[in-house]
Short mmCIF file of C-alpha atoms in Angstrom, two decimals:
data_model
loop_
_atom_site.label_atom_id
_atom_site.label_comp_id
_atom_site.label_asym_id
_atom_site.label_seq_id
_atom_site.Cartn_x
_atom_site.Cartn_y
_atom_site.Cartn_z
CA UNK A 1175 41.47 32.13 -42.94
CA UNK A 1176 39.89 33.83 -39.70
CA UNK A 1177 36.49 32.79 -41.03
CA UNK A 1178 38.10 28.79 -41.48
CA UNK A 1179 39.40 29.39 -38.11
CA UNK A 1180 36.29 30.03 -36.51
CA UNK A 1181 34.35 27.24 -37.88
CA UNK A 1182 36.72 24.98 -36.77
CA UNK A 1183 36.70 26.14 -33.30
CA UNK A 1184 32.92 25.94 -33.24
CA UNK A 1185 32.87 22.56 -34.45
CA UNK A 1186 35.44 21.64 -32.01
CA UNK A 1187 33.00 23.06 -29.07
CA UNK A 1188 29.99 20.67 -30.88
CA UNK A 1189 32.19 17.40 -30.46
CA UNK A 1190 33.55 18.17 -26.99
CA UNK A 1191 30.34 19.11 -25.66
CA UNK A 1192 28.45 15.56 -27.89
CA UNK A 1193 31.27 14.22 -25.98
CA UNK A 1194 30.55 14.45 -22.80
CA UNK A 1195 26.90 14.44 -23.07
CA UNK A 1196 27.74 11.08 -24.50
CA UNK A 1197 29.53 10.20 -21.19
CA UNK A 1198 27.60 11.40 -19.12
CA UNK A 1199 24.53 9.13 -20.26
CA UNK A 1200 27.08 6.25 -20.50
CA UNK A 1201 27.57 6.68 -17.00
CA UNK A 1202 24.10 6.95 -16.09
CA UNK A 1203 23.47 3.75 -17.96
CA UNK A 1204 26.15 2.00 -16.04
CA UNK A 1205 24.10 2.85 -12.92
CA UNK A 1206 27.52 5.01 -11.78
CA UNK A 1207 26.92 7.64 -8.39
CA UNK A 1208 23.30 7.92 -8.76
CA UNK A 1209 20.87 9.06 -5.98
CA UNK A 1210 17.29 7.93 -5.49
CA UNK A 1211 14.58 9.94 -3.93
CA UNK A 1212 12.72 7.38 -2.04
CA UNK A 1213 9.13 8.54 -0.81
CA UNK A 1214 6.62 6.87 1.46
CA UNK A 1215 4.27 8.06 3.48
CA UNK A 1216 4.31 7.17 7.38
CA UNK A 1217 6.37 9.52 9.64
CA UNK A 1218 9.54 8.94 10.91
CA UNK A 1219 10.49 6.77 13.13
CA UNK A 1220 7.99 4.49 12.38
CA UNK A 1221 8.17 0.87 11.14
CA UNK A 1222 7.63 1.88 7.71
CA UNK A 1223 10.32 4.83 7.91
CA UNK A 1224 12.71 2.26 10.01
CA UNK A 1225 12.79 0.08 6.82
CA UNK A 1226 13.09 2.73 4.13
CA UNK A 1227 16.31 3.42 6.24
CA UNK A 1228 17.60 -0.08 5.96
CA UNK A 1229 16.90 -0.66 2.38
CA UNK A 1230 18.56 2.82 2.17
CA UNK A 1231 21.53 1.59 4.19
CA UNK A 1232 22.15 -1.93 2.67
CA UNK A 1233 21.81 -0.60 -1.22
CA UNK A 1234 24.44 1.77 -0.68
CA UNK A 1235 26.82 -0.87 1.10
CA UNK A 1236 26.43 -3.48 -1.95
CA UNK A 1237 26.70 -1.14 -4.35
CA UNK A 1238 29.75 0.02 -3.05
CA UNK A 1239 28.36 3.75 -3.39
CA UNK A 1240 27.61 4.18 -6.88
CA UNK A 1241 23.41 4.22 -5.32
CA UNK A 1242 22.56 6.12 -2.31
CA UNK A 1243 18.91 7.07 -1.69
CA UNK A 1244 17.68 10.10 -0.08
CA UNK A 1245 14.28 9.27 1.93
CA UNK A 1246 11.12 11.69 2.05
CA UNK A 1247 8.70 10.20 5.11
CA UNK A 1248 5.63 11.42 5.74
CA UNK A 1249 4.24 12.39 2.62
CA UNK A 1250 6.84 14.88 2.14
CA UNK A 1251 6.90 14.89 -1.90
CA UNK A 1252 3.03 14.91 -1.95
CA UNK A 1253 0.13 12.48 -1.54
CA UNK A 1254 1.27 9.06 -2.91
CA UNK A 1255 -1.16 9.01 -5.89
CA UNK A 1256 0.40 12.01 -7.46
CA UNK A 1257 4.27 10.91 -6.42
CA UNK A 1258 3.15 7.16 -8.03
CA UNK A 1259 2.09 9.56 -11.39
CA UNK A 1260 6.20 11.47 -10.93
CA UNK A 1261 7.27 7.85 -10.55
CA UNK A 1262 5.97 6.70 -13.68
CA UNK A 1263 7.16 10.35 -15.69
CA UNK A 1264 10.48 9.87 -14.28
CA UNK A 1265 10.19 12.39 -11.80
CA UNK A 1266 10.49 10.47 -8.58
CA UNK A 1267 12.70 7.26 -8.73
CA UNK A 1268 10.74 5.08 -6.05
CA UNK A 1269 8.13 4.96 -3.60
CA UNK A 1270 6.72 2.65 -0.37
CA UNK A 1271 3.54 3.64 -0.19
CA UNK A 1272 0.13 2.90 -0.76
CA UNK A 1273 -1.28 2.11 -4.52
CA UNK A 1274 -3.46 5.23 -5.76
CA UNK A 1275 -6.14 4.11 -8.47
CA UNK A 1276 -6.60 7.70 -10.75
CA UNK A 1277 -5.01 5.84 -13.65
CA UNK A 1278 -6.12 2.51 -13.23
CA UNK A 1279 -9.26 1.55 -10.80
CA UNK A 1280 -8.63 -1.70 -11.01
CA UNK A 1281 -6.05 -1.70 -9.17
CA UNK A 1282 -8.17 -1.48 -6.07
CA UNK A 1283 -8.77 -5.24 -6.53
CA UNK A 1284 -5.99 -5.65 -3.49
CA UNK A 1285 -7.84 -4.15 -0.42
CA UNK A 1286 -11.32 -5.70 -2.12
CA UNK A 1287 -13.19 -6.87 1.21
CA UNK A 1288 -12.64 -10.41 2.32
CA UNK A 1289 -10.00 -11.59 -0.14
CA UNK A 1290 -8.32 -12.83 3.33
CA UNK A 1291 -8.48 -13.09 6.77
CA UNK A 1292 -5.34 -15.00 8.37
CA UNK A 1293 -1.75 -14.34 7.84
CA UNK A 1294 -1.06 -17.65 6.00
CA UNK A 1295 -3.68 -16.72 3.34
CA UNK A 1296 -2.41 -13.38 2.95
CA UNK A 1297 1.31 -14.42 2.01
CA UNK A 1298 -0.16 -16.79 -0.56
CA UNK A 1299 -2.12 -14.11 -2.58
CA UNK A 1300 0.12 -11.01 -1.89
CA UNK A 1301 3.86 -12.54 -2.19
CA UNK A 1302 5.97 -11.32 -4.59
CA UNK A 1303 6.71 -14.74 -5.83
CA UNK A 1304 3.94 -16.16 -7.08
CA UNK A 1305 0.75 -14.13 -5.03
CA UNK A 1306 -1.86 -13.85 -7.88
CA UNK A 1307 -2.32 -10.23 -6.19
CA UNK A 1308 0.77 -9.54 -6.63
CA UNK A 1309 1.56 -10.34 -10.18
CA UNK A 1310 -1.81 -8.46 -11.59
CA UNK A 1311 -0.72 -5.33 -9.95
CA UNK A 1312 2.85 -5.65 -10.90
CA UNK A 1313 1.48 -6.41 -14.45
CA UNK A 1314 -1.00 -3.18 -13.96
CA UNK A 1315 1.70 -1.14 -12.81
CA UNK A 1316 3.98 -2.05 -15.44
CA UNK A 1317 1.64 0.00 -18.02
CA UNK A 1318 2.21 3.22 -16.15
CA UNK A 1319 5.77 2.66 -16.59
CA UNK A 1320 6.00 1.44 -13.05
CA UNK A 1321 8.15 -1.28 -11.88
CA UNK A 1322 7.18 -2.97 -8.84
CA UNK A 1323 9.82 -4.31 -6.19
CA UNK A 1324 8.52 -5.61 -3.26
CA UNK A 1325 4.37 -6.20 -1.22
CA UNK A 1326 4.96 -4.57 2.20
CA UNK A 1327 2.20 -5.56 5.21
CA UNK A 1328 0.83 -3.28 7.31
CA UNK A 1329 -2.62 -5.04 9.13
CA UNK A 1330 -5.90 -6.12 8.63
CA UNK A 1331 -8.70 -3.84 8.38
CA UNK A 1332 -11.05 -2.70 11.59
CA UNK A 1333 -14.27 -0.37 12.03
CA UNK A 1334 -13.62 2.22 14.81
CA UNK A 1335 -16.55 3.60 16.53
CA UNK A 1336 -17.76 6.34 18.87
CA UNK A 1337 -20.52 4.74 20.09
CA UNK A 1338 -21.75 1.06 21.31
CA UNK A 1339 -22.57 -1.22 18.12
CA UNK A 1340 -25.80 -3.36 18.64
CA UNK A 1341 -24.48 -6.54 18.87
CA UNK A 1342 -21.36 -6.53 17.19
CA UNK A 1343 -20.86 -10.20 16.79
CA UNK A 1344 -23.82 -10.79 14.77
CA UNK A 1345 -22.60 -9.97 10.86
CA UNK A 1346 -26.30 -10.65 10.23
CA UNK A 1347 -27.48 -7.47 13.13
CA UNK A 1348 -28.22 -3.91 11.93
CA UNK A 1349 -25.32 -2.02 13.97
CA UNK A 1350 -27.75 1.21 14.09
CA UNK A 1351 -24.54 3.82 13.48
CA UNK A 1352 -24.19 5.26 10.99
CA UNK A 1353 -20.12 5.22 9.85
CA UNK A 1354 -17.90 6.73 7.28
CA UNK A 1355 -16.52 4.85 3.92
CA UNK A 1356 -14.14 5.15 1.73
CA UNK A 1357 -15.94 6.89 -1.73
CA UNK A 1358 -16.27 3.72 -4.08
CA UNK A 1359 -18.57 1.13 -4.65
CA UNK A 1360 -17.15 -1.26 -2.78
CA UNK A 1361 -16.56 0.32 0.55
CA UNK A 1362 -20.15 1.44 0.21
CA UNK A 1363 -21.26 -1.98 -0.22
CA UNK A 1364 -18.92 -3.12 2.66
CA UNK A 1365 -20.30 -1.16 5.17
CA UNK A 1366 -23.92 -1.78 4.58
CA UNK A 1367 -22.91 -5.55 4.31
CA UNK A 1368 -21.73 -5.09 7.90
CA UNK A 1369 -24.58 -3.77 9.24
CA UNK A 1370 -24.25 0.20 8.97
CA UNK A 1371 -25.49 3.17 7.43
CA UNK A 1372 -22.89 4.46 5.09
CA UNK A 1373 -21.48 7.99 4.44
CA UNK A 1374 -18.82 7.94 1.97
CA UNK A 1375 -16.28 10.78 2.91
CA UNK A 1376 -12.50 11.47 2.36
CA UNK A 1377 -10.47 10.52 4.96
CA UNK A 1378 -9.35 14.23 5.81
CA UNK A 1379 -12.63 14.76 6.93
CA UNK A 1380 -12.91 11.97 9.66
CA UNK A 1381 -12.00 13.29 12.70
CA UNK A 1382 -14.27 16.56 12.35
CA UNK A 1383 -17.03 14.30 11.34
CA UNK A 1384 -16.62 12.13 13.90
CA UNK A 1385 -16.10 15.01 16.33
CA UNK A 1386 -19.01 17.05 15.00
CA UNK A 1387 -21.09 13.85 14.89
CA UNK A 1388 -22.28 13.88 11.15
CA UNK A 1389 -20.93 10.22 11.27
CA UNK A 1390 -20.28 7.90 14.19
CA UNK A 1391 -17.67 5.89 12.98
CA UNK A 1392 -15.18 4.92 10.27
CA UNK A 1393 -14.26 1.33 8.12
CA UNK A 1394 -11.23 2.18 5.43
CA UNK A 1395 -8.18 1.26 8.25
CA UNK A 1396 -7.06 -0.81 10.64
CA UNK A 1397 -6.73 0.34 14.33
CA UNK A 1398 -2.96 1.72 13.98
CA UNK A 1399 -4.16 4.31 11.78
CA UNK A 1400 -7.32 5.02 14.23
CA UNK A 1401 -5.22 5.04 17.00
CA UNK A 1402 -2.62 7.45 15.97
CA UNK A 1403 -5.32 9.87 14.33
CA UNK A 1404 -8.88 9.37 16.40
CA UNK A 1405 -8.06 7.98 19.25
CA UNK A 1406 -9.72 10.87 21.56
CA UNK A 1407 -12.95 9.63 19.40
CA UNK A 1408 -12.90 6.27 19.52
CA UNK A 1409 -15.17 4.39 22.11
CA UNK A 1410 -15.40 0.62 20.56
CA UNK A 1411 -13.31 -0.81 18.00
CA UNK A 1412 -14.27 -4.22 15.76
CA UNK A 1413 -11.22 -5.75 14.76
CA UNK A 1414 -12.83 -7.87 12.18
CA UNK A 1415 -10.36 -7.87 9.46
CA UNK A 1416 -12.35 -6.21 6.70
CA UNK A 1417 -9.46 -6.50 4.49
CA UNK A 1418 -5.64 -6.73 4.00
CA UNK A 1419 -3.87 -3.67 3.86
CA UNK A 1420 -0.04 -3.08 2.86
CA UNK A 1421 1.98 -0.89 1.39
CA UNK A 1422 3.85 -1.68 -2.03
CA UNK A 1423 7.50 -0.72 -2.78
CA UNK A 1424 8.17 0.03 -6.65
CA UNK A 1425 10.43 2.57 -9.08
CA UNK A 1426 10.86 4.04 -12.17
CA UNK A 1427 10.68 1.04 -14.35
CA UNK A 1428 13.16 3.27 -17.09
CA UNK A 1429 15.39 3.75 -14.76
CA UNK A 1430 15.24 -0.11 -13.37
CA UNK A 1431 15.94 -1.27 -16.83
CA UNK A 1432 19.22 1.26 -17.02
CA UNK A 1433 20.66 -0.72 -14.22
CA UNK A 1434 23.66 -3.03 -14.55
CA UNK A 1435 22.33 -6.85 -13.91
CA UNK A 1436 23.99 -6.81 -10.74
CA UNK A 1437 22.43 -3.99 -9.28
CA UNK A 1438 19.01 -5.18 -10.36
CA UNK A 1439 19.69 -8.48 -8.49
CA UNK A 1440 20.68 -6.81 -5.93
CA UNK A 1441 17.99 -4.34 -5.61
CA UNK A 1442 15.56 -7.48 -6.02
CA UNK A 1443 17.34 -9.15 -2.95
CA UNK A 1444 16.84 -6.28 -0.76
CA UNK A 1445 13.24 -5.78 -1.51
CA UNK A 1446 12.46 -9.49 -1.25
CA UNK A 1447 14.21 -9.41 2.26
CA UNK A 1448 12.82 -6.74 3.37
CA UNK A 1449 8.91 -7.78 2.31
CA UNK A 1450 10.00 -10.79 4.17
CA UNK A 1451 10.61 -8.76 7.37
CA UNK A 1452 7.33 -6.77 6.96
CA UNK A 1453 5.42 -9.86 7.25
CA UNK A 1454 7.08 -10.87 10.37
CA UNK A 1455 6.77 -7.53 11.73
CA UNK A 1456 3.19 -6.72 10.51
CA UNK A 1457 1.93 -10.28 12.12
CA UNK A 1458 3.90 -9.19 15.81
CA UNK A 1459 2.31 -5.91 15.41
CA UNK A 1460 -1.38 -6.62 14.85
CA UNK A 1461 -2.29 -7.21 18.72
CA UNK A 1462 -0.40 -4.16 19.33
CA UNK A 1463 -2.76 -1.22 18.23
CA UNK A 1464 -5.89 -3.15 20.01
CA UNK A 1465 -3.76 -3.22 23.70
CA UNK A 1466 -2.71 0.37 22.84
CA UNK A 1467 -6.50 1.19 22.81
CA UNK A 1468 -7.71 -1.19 25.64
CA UNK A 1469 -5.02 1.02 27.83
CA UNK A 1470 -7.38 4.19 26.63
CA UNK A 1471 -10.40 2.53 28.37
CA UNK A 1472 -12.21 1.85 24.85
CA UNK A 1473 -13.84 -1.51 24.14
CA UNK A 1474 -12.00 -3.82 21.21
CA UNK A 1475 -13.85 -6.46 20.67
CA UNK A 1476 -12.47 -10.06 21.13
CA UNK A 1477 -13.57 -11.92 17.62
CA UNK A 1478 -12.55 -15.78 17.22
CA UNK A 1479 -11.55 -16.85 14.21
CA UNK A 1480 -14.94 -18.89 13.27
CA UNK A 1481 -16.97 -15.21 13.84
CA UNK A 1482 -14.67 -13.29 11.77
CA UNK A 1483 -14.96 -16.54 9.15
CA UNK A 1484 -18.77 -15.52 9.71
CA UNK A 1485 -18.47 -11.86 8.73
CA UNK A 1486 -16.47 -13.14 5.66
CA UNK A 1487 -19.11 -15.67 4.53
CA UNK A 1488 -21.76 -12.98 4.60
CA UNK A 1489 -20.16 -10.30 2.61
CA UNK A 1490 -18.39 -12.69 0.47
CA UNK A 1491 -22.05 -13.98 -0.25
CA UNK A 1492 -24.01 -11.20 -0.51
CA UNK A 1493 -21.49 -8.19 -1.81
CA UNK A 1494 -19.11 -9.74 -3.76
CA UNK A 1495 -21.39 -10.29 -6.34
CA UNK A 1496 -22.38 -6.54 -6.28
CA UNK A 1497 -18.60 -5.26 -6.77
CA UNK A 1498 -16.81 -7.24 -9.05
CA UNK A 1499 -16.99 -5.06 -11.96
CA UNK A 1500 -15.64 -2.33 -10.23
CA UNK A 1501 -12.54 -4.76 -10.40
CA UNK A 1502 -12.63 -6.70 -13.32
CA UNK A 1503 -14.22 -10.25 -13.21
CA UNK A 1504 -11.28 -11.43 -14.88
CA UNK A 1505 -8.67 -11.12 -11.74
CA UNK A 1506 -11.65 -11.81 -9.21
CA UNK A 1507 -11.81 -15.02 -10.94
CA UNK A 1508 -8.04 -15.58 -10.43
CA UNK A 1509 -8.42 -14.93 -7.02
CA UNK A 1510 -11.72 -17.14 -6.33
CA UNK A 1511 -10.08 -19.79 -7.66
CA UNK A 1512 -6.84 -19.09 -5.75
CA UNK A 1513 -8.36 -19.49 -2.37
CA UNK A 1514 -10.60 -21.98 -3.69
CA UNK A 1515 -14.20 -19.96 -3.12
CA UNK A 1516 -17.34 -21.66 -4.41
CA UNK A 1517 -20.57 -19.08 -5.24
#
């Protein structure tokens, strides 16, 4: 009888406890008082950190609670390619950050040199609407488990420079400086395109470089991240919009598909309002950094439109060809024929 008694109790204990595991991942699926890490990478107070806060702030409010997010600026979780790898394991739930390319190189394909160079063109290939950009590295993403939410702009690229370019609005002159580059094909290609001799180094090692004078100069940013990091360095800046930079925002795609339909159309609102605001912003920002430096009594360069279209004529002439296997030809040729480009 004790014996009876015992198994019974026991398999009492296995039912409660199936019980509320049950709940528990009912609740979870119901998208019920769950908290978000939300990483990114900028520190705080900044634009970037601003609207983390605010898509913080509003999801809670229409979701009545049941998601708040707790933010990590400035890198806090670890450098975004590894926190994009926790993202996709579950780890992390979401990120605004750059894209990191360990897992997939193609994904570089969106700060490829020369894809744009005004405003107008960039919403058309980087919206999250129909932006060809956009929808291969949503689709890209998607294989790493990733769900992406939003395109967030930050500027257009710039070379920043420690000492006087020869003549700097020539893209045909040899610059005679030799500058730092991002390690990959294309960057390497890039900068020689330009006019310079090439070093490719990681960005941690800029500023010593710079400082030591083992390079001269840097392409890889625009001038807010010069100016915030080099700016002691930096004599002449180029503001010839290399490329397009932004950051993306994206999540646990698992975790998006637990989510009631109304709190996926809601998160989808708030990210689509929000990459609409970054546009704005990024586009009354991009004079901002240039002024900032003009103020340090360092040269920026006044391009017009036509000379910048110059630069892009060149490299798209002489180094796209070189670097589109580093892509895929496949989305290059979505994107040629996007803006309409004719070899």
């Amino acid at each position: 009888m004790k014996k009876f008694t015992k198994i019974t109790l026991l398999l009492a204990c296995i039912i409660l406890l199936t019980s509320c595991s049950s709940g528990k991942n009912k609740q979870s699926d119901s998208g019920e008082n769950r908290v978000f890490k939300l990483a990114h990478i900028r520190p705080e107070n900044t634009r970037t950190d601003e609207s983390a806060k605010w898509f913080a702030e509003k999801l809670n409010e229409s979701t009545d609670g049941r998601i708040s997010i707790e933010i990590y600026p400035n890198s806090e979780l670890g450098d975004y390619s590894v926190v994009q790898e926790r993202i996709g394991l579950g780890d992390v739930e979401m990120q605004l950050s750059s894209i990191g390319y360990n897992v997939d190189k193609t994904l570089s394909v969106q700060v490829a040199p020369y894809l744009v160079t005004t405003w107008d063109e960039a919403k058309k290939l980087y919206n999250s609407q129909d932006g060809v950009i956009y929808k291969y590295v949503e689709e890209r993403l998607l294989k790493q488990n990733i769900k992406l939410l939003a395109v967030y702009p930050q500027y257009f690229g710039a070379v920043a420079l420690a000492k006087e370019p020869n003549d700097p609005y020539n893209p045909d002159s040899q610059k005679g400086l030799k500058i730092r580059v991002p390690s990959s094909q294309s960057w390497d290609n890039l900068g020689r395109g330009l006019g310079f001799q090439t070093t490719p180094l990681p960005a941690s090692e800029i500023f010593t470089s710079i400082q030591t004078g083992v390079v001269e100069g840097a392409l890889g940013a625009g001038t807010e991240g010069y100016y915030t990091q080099y700016k002691e360095l930096i004599n002449y800046v180029m503001p010839i919009k290399t490329h397009f930079e932004c950051f993306w925002l994206y999540m646990n795609n698992d975790l998006y598909e637990s989510l009631s339909d109304d709190d996926k159309n809601t998160i989808n609102k708030l990210a689509k309002e929000m990459e609409d605001n970054a546009f704005i912003q990024a586009q009354e920002e991009e004079s901002k950094y240039d002024e900032l430096f003009k103020k340090e009594v360092t040269t920026v360069y006044d391009f017009t439109d036509e000379q910048i279209k110059e630069y892009s004529n060149k490299i798209r002439k002489e180094v796209w060809p070189n670097i589109e296997s580093e892509f895929g030809k496949e989305i290059f040729d979505k994107i040629k024929a996007e803006i309409g480009y004719q070899e």
